[in-house]
mmCIF file of C-alpha atoms in Angstrom:
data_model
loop_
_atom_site.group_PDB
_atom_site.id
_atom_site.type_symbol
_atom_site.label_atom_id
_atom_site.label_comp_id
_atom_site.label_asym_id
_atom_site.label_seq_id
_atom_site.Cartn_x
_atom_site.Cartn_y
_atom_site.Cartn_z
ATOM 1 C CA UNK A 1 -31.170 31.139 32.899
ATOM 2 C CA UNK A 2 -34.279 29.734 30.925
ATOM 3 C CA UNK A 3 -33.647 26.275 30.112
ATOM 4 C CA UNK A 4 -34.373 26.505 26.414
ATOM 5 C CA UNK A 5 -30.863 28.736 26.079
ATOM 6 C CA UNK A 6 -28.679 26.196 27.418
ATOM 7 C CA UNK A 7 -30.295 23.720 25.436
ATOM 8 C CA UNK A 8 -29.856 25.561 22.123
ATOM 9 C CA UNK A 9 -25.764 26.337 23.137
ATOM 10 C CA UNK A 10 -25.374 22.392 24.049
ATOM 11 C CA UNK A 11 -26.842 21.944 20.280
ATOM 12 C CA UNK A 12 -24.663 24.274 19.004
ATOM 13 C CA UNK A 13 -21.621 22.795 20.661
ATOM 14 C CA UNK A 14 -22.509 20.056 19.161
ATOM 15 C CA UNK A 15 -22.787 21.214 15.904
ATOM 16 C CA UNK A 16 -19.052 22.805 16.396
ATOM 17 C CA UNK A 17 -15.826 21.041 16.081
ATOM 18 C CA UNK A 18 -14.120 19.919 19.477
ATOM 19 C CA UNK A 19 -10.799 21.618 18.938
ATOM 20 C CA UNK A 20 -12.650 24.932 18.223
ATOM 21 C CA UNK A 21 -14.002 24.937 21.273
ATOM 22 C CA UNK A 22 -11.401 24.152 23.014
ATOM 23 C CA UNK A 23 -9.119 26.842 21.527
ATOM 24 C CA UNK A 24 -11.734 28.999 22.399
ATOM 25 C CA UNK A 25 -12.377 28.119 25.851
ATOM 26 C CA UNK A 26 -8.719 28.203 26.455
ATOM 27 C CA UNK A 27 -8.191 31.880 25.320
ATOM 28 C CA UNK A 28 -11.284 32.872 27.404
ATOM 29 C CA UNK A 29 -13.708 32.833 24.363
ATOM 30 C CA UNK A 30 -16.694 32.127 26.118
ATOM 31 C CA UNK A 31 -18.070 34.466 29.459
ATOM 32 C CA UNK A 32 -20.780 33.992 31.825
ATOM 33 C CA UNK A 33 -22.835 31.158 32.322
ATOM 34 C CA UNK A 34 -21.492 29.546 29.287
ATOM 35 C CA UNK A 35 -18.264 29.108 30.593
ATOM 36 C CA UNK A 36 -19.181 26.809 33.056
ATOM 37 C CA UNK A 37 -21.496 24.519 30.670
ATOM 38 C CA UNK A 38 -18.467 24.341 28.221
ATOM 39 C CA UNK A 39 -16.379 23.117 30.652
ATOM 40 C CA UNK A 40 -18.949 20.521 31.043
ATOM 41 C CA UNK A 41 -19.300 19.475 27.544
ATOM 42 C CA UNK A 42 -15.468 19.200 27.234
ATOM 43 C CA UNK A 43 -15.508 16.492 30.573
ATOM 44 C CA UNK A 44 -18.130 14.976 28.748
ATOM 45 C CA UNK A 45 -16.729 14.636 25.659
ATOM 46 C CA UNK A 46 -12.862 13.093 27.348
ATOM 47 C CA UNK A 47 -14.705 11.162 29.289
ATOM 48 C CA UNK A 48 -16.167 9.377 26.055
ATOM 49 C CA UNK A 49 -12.667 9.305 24.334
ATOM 50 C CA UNK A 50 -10.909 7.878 27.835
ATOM 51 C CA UNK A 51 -14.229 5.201 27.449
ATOM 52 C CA UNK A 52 -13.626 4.356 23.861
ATOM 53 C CA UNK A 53 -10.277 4.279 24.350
ATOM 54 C CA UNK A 54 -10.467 1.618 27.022
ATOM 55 C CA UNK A 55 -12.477 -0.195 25.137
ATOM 56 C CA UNK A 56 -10.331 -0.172 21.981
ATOM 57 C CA UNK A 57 -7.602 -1.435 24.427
ATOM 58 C CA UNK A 58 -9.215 -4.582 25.810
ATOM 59 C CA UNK A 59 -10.361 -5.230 22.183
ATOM 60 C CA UNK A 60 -6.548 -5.455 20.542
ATOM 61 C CA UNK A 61 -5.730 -7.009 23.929
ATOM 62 C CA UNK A 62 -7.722 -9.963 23.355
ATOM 63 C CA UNK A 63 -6.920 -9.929 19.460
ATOM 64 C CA UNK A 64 -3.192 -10.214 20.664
ATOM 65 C CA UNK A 65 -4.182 -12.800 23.404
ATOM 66 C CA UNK A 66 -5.907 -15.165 21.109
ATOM 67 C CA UNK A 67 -3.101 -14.480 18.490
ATOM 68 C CA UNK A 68 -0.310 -15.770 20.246
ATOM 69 C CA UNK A 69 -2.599 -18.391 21.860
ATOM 70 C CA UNK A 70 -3.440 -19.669 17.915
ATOM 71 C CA UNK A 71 0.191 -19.472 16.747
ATOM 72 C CA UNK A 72 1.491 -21.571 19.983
ATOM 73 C CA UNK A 73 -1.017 -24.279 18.618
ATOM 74 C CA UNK A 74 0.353 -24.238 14.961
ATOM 75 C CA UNK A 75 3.861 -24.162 16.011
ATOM 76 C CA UNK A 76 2.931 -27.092 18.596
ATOM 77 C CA UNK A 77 1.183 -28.861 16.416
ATOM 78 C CA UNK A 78 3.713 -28.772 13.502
ATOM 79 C CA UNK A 79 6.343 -30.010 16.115
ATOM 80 C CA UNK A 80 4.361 -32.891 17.191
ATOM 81 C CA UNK A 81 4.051 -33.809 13.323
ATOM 82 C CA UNK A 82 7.593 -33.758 12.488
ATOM 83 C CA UNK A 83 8.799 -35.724 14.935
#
């Protein structure tokens, strides 16, 4: 397998839309030694949602945190000036 091959399908899995390929790869779309770097590119690209993902969690995790952390103040705060 000369390198310049796989690089020009990796290009042109890039250049496809994800769910295509999937669908494709699912209903044995793809034979030989491109099989094997499809199944590659697909880890590759979960492995970058799971990642982005994550971080999208921690993000609204800490926008919730400091949330509730600012309205305890106010609400402390407006206790401690009415009485």
């Amino acid at each position: 397998m000369q390198r310049n091959q796989v690089e020009e399908f990796y290009r042109e899995l890039d250049a496809t839309r994800e769910d295509f390929v999937r669908q494709k790869f699912t209903t044995n779309g793809y034979a030989g030694w491109k099989v094997k770097h499809v199944k590659q590119w697909l880890d590759r690209k979960s492995e970058a949602a799971k990642t982005k993902r994550e971080e999208s969690v921690r993000l609204w995790t800490m926008v919730v945190g400091v949330t509730g952390v600012i309205a305890l103040f106010v609400t402390s705060v407006g206790a401690f000036l009415k009485g």
